[in-house]
Short mmCIF file of C-alpha atoms in Angstrom, two decimals:
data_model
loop_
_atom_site.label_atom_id
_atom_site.label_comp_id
_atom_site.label_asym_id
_atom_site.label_seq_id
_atom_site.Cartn_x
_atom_site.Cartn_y
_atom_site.Cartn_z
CA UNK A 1 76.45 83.15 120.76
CA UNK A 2 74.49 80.14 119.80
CA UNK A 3 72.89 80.00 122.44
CA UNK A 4 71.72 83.47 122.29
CA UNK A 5 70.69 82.84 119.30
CA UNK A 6 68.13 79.24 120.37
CA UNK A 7 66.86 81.55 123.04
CA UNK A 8 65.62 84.45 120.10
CA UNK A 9 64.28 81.72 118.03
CA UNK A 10 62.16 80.15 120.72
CA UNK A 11 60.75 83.50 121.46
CA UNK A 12 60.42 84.45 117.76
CA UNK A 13 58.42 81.29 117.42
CA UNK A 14 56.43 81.55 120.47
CA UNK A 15 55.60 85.20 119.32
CA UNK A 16 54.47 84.07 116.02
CA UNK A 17 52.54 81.12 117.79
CA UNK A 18 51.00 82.99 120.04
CA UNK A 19 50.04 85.88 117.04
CA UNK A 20 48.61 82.98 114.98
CA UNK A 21 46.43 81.90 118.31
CA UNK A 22 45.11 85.29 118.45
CA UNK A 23 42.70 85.83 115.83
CA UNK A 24 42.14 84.23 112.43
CA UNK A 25 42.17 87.24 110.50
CA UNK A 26 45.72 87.95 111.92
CA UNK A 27 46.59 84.35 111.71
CA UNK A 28 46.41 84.97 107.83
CA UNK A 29 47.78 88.06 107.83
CA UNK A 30 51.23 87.19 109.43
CA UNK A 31 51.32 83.35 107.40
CA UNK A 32 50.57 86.40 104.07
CA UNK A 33 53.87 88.31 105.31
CA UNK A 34 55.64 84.97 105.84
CA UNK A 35 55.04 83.88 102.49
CA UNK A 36 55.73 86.89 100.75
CA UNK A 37 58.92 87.70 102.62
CA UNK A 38 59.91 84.13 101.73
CA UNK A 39 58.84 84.50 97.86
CA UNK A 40 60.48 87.62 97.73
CA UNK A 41 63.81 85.92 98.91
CA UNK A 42 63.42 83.33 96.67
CA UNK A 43 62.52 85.96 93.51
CA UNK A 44 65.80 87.81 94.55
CA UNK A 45 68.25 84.46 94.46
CA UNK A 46 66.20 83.62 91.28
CA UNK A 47 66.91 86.89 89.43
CA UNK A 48 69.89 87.09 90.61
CA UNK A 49 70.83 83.69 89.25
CA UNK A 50 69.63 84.97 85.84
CA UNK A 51 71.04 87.53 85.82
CA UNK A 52 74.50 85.62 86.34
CA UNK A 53 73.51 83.42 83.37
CA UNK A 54 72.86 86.14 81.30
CA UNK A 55 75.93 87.80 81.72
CA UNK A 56 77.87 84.32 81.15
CA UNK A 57 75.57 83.93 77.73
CA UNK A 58 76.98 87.80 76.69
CA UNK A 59 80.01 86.61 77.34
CA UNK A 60 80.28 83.46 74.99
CA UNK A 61 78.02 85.08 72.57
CA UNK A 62 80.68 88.35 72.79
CA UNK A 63 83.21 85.58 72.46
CA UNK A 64 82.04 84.12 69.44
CA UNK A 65 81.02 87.35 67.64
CA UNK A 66 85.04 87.87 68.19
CA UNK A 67 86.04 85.20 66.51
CA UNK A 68 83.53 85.26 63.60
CA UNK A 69 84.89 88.66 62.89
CA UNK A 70 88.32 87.34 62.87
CA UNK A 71 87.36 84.46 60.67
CA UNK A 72 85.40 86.49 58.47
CA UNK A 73 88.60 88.75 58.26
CA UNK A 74 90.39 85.91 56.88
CA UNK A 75 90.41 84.41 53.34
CA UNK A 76 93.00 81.20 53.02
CA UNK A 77 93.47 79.46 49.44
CA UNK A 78 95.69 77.17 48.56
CA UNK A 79 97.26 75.01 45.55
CA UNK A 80 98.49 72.02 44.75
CA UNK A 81 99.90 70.19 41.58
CA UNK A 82 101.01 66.97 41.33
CA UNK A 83 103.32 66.13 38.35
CA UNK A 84 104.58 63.72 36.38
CA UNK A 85 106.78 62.91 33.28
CA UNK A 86 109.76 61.59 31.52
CA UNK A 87 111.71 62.17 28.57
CA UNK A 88 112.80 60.56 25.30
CA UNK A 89 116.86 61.17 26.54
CA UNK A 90 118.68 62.69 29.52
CA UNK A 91 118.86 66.33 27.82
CA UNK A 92 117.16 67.39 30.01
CA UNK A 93 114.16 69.46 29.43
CA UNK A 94 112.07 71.36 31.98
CA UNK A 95 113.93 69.11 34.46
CA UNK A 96 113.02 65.38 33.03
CA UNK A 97 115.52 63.02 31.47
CA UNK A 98 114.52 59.47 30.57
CA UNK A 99 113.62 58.37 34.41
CA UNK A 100 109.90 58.81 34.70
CA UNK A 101 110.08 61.48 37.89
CA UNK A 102 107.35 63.24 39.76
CA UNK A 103 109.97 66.01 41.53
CA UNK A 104 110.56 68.72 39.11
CA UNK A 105 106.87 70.12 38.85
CA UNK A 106 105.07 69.03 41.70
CA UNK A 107 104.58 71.98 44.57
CA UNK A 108 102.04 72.68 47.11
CA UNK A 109 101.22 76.31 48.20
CA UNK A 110 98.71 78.21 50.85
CA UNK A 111 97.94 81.83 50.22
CA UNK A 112 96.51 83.88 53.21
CA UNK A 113 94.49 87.13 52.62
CA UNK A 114 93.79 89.35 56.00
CA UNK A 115 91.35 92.32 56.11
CA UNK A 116 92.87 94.68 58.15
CA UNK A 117 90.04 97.45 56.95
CA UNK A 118 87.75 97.76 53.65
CA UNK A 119 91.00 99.33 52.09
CA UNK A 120 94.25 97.54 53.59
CA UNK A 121 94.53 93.80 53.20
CA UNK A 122 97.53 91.51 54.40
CA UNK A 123 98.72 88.96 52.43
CA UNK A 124 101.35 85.98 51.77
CA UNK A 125 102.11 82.75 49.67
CA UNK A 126 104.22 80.34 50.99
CA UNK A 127 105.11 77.67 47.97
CA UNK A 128 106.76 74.50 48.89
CA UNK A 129 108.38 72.68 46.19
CA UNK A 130 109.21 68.88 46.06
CA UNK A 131 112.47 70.05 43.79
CA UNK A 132 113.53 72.00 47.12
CA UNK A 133 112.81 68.91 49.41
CA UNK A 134 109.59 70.71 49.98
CA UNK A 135 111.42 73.36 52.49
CA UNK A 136 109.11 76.20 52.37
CA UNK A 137 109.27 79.46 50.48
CA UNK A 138 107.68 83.08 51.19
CA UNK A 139 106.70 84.35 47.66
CA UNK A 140 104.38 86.77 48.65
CA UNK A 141 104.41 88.59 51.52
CA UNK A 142 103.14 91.99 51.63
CA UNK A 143 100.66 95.05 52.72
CA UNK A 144 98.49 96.66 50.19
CA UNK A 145 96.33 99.74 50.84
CA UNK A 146 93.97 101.24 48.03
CA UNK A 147 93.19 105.35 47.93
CA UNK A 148 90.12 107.44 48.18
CA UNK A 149 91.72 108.14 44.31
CA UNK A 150 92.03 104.24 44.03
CA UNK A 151 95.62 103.93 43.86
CA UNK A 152 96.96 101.03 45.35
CA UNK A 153 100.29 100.87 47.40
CA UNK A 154 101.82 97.59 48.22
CA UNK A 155 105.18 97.10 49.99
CA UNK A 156 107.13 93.53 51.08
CA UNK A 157 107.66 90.56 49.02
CA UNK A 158 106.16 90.94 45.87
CA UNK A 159 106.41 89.07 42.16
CA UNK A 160 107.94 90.63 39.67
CA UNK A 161 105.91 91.22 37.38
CA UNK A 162 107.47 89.86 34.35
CA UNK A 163 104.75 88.46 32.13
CA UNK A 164 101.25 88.28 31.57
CA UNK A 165 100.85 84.92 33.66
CA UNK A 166 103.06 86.54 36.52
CA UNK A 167 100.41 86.74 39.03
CA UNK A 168 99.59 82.88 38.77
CA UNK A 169 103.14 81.58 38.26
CA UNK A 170 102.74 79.35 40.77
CA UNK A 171 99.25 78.18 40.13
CA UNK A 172 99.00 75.58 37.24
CA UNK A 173 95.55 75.19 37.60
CA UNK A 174 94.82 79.09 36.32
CA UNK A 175 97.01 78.38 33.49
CA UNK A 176 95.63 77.16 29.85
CA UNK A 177 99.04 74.79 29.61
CA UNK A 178 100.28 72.14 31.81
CA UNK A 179 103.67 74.49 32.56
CA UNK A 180 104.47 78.06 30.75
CA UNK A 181 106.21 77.84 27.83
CA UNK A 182 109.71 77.64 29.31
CA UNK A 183 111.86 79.39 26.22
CA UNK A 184 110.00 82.75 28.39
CA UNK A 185 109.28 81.89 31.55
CA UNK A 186 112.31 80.68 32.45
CA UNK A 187 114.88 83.38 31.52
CA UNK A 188 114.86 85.49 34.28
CA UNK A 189 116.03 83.09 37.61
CA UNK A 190 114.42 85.40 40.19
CA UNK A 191 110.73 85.04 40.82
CA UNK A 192 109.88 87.60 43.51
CA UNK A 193 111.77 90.66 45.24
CA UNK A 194 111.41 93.18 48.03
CA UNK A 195 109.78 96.87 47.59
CA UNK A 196 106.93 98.77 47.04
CA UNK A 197 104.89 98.75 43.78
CA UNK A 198 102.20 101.45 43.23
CA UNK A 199 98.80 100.04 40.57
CA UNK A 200 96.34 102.80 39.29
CA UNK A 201 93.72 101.68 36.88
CA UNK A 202 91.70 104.10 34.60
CA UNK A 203 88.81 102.71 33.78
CA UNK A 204 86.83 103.56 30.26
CA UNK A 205 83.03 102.46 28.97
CA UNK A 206 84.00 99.07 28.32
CA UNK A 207 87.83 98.92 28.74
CA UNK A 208 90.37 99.18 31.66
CA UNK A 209 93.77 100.58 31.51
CA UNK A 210 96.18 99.58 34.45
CA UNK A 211 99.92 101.16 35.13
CA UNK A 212 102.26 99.88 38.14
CA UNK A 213 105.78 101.10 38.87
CA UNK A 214 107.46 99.40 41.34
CA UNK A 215 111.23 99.43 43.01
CA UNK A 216 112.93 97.51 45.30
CA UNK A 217 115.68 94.95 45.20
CA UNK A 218 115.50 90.90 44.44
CA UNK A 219 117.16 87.80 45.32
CA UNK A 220 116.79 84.20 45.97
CA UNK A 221 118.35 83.37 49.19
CA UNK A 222 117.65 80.02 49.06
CA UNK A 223 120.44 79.49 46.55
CA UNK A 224 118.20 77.61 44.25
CA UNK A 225 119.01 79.15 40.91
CA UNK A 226 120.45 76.17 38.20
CA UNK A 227 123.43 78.52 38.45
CA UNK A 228 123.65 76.88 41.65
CA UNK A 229 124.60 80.79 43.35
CA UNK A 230 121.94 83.88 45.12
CA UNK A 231 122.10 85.53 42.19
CA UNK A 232 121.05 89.17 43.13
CA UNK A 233 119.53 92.40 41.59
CA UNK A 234 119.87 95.53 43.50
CA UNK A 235 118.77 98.75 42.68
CA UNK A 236 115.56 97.67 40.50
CA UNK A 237 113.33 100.06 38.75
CA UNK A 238 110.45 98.51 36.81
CA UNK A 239 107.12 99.72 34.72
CA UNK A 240 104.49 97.54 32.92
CA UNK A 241 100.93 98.29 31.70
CA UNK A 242 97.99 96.83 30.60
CA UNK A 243 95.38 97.61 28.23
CA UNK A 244 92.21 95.45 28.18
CA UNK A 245 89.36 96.02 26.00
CA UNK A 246 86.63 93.29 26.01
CA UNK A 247 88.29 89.89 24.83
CA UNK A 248 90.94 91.82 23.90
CA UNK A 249 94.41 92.77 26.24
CA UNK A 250 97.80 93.86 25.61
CA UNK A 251 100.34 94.02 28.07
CA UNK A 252 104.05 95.65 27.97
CA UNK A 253 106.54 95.65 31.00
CA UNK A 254 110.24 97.03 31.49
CA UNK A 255 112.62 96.54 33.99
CA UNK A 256 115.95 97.58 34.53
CA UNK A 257 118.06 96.39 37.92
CA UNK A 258 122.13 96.16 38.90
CA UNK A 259 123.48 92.44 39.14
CA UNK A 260 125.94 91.06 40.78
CA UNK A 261 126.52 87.16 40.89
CA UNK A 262 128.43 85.24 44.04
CA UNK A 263 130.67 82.45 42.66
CA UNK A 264 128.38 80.18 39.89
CA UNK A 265 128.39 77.34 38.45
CA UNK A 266 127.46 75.24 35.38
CA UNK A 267 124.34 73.53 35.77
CA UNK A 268 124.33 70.43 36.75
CA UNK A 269 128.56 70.21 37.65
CA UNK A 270 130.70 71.67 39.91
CA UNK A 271 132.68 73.73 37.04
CA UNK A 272 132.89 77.63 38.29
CA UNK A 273 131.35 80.83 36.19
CA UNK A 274 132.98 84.22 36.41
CA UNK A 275 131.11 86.09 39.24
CA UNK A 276 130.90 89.59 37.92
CA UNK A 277 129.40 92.99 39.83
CA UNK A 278 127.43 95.71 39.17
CA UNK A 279 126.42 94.72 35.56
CA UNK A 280 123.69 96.29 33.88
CA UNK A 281 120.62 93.91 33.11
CA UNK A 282 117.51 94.96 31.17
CA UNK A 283 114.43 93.09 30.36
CA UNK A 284 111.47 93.56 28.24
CA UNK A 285 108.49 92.13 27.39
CA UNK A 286 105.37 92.59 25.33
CA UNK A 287 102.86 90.23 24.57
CA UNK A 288 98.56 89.78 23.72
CA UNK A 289 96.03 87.98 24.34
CA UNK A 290 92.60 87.37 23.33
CA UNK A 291 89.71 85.22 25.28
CA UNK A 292 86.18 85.65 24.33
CA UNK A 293 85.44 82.69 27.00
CA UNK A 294 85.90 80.03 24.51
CA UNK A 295 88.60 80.98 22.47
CA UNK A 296 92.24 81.61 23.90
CA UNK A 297 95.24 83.13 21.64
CA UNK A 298 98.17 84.12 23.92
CA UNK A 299 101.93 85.20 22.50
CA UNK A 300 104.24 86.68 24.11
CA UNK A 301 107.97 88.42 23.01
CA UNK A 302 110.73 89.19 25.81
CA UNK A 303 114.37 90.18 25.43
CA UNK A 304 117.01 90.13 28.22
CA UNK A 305 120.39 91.78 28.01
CA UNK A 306 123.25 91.61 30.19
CA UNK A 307 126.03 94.25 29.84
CA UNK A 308 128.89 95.77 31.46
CA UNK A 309 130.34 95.39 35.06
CA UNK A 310 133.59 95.43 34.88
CA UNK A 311 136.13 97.04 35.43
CA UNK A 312 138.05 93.99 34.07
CA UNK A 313 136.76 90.42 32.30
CA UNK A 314 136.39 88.65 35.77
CA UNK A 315 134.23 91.01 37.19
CA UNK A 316 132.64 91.77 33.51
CA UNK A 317 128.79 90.43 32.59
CA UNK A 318 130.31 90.46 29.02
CA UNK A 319 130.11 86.81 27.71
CA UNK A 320 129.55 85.91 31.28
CA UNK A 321 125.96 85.84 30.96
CA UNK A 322 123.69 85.81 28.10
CA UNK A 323 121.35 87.90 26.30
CA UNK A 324 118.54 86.22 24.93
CA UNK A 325 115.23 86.84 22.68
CA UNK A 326 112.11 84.56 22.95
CA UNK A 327 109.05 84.31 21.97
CA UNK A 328 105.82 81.83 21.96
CA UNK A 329 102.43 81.79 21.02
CA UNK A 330 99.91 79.96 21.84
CA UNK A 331 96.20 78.92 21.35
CA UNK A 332 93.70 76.59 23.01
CA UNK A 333 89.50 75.80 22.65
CA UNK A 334 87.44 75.46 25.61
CA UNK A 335 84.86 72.40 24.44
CA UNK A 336 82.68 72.15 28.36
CA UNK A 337 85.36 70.31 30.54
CA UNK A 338 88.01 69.98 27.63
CA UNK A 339 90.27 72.46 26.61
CA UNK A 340 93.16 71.22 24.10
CA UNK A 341 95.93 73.71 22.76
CA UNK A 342 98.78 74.08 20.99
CA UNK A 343 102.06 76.31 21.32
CA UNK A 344 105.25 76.81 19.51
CA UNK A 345 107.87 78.94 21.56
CA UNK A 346 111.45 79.61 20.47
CA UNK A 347 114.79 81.12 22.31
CA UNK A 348 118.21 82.45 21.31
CA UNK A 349 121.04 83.84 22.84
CA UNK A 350 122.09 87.52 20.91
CA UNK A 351 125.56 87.59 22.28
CA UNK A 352 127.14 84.42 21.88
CA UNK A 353 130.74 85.86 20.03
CA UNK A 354 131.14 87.64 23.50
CA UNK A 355 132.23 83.99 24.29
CA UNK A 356 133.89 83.03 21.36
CA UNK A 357 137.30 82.30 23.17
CA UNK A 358 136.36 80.50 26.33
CA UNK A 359 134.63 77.05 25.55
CA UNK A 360 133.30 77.10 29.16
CA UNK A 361 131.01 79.72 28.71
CA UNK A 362 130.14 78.82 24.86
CA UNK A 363 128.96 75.31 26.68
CA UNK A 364 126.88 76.82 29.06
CA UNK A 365 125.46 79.94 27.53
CA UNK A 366 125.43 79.39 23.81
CA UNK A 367 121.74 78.80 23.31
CA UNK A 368 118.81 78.40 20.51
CA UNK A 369 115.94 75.91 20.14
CA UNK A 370 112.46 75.62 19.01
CA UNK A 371 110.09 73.96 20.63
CA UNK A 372 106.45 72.68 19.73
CA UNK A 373 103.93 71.70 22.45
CA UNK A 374 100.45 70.14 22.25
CA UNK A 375 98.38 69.27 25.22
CA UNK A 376 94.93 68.60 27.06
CA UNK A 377 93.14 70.29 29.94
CA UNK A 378 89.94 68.31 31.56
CA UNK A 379 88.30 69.97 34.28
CA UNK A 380 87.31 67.62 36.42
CA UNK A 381 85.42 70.02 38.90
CA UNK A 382 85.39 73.56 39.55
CA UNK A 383 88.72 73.46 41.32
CA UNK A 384 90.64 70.27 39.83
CA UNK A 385 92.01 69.57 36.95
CA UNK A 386 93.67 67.11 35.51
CA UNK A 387 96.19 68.14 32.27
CA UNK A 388 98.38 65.99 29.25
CA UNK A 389 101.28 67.47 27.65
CA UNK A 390 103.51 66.38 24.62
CA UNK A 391 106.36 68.68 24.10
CA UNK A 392 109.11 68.34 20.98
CA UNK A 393 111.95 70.43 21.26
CA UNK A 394 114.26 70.73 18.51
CA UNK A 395 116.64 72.97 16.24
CA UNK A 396 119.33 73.36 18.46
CA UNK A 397 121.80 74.66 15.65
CA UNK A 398 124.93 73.56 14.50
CA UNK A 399 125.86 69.91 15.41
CA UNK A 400 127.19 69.98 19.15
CA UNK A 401 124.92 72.68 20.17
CA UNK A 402 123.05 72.20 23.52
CA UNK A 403 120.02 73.63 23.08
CA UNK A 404 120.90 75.14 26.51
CA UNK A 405 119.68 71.81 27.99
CA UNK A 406 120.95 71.09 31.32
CA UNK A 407 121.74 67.49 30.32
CA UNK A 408 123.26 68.77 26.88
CA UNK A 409 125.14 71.19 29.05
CA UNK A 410 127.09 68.30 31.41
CA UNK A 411 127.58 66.17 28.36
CA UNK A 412 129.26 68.68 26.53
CA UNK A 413 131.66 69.74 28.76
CA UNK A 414 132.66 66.15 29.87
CA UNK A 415 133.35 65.35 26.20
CA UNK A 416 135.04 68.40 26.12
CA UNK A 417 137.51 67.59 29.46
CA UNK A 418 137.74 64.00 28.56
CA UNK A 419 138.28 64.94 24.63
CA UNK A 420 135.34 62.46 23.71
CA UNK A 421 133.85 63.56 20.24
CA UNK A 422 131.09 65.89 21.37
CA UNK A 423 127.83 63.91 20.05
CA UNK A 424 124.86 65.01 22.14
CA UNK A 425 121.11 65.13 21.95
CA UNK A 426 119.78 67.14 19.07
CA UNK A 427 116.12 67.02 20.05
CA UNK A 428 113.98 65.96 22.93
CA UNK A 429 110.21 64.37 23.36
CA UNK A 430 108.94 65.03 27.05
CA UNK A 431 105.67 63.67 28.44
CA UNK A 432 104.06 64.82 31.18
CA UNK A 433 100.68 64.53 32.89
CA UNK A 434 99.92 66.27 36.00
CA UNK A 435 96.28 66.65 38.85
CA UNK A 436 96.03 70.60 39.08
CA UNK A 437 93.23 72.00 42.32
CA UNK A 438 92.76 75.17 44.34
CA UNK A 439 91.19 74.66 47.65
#
């Protein structure tokens, strides 16, 4: 074959040869049909080799229009506040005793938002909390869609939505104080719970009217209640409403829910509570707020009742639990990056002769205080803060009374198993500074 192949050569090149010997004119027109057979090779292998290109530029260019979409699909925020205090004794107020600690408050949280279409978004918090050796927790974690009629529809992991700071419970830096007033926000040990919730807003010239019923059932699996016990809440049916009219908003919310308790404890010791089932727990709230942008005058007013269960005492929410009222209100002045305020908040227990023959539960549920706070915002940036706090908390009752104080709570009850005269903290100083930011 190769040599078939030398032999056709030699004659193709004598041909030519001799063709180029022939005349001039046809000397130039065969070197002509040379060259443009070889140019036209050479355009073909050239277009063709941009043409490959261009198809590998499409593709990265496809590529990256992909993942802009995605990323533009995609919102992530996060939080973090680092906290720290001490208090005046070991009574134990919003988890500080005399040891300067930077545990109880300090939490770090990323919230992820994803567009699914203009009208259905994705979303979850996860908070991690140094108090909870910083093992993550889902508080959010749900699918919202929004009507031609512009009702919204969200089912998973939701807040309940308790108060008028619900939405930013987590989130100290959207919050006027260093911590909510805790006589409120810290009556009801279940943050979030699983359902559906359904939000309609009416809007008016100059004022908005929103309305969201919700259902589901809550829990906190990660048994990290002070009870010490997944305290649960089946069966819950809930309403709350706000009205906002330029500076001006009021809120009210009502919930009702079944609860049954697994084996509890007294904070802070390894003394059992009744566990009771199927009890009847209520809770509602109103409160009102004014902000013209400078100004801020917050109060709020909840009460929470715990009834029935039964069909006997050990299975009974009756003295098992308490009912309590509270209340605070609050006001702060935005001057630039400084914003002090002030708050007094106060809580009681309504039921407490429900307990008036077992000490236990007279220890650990018996409750009333008032409590006086005065603090400091500065804004350091748009998204950090840093914040000063001075809480006094006080009137705990009748000598011996706990104030509901964890640290009351334990020293109580020892004096009360070892026979010790029951002399206890009757009031409390707690400072705490903490570095708010949203990223």
């Amino acid at each position: 074959m190769s040599k078939q192949i030398a032999i056709d050569g030699s004659n193709f090149v004598s041909s030519i040869r001799s063709t180029l010997s022939s005349t001039p004119t046809t000397k130039l027109s065969l070197a002509a049909c040379i060259s443009a057979a070889l140019f036209s090779n050479y355009a073909l292998a050239e277009e063709s080799r941009r043409v490959q290109l261009l198809e590998e530029q499409v593709a990265v260019l496809e590529e990256q229009q992909a993942e802009s979409n995605r990323m533009n699909n995609v919102t992530v925020n996060g939080f973090f506040t680092l906290s720290a205090g001490m208090a005046s004794n070991d009574s134990g107020y919003a988890g500080y005793d005399k040891t300067l600690d930077y545990v109880p408050e300090t939490k770090v949280g990323l919230q992820a938002s994803f567009e699914v279409t203009d009208s259905t978004f994705l979303v979850a918090q996860l908070v991690s909390r140094a108090e909870q050796h910083w093992r993550p927790e889902m508080e959010w974690a749900f699918i919202s869609h929004t009507f031609d009629n512009d009702l919204t529809v969200r089912a998973g992991r939701l807040r309940v939505p308790l108060y008028m700071y619900s939405d930013y419970l987590e989130i100290n830096f959207a919050q006027p104080w260093l911590r909510p007033p805790e006589e409120v926000y810290a009556v009801v040990p279940v943050s979030s719970y699983e359902g559906v919730d359904f939000v309609y807003t009416v809007l008016f010239d100059e004022a908005e009217w929103q309305f969201q019923a919700y259902t589901g059932v809550g829990s906190d699996p990660n048994e990290e209640t002070d009870f010490g016990t997944d305290v649960e809440y089946d069966d819950v049916i809930g309403l709350a409403s706000t009205f906002s009219y330029n500076s001006f908003s009021v809120r009210a919310s009502y919930v009702m829910t079944t609860l049954n308790s697994e084996q509890a404890h007294v904070p802070g010791t390894g003394i059992p509570l009744v566990d009771f089932n199927d009890s009847d727990a209520r809770f509602i709230g109103l409160g009102a707020s004014y902000d013209d942008g400078d100004l801020l005058v917050v109060a709020e007013w909840t009460k929470s009742e715990v009834d029935g269960g039964g069909p006997d005492v050990a299975t009974s929410a009756e003295g098992n639990w308490q009912d309590v009222n509270s209340a605070y209100i609050s006001a702060a002045y935005r001057f630039g990056r400084i914003t002090p305020y002030v708050t007094y908040a106060m809580m009681e227990t309504t039921d407490d002769d429900e307990r008036a023959l077992n000490l236990v539960n007279q220890i650990a549920f018996d409750a009333q205080r008032s409590t006086y706070s005065a603090g400091l915002r500065y804004d350091i940036n748009a998204n950090m803060a840093l914040k000063f706090d001075l809480t006094y908390s006080g009137d705990f009752g009748d000598s011996g009374a706990t104030g509901g104080l964890s640290g009351n709570i334990v020293t109580s009850l020892d004096n009360a198993y070892t026979g010790a005269s029951n002399v206890i903290e009757d009031d409390t100083m707690v400072y705490t500074a903490s570095l708010n930011m949203v990223f």
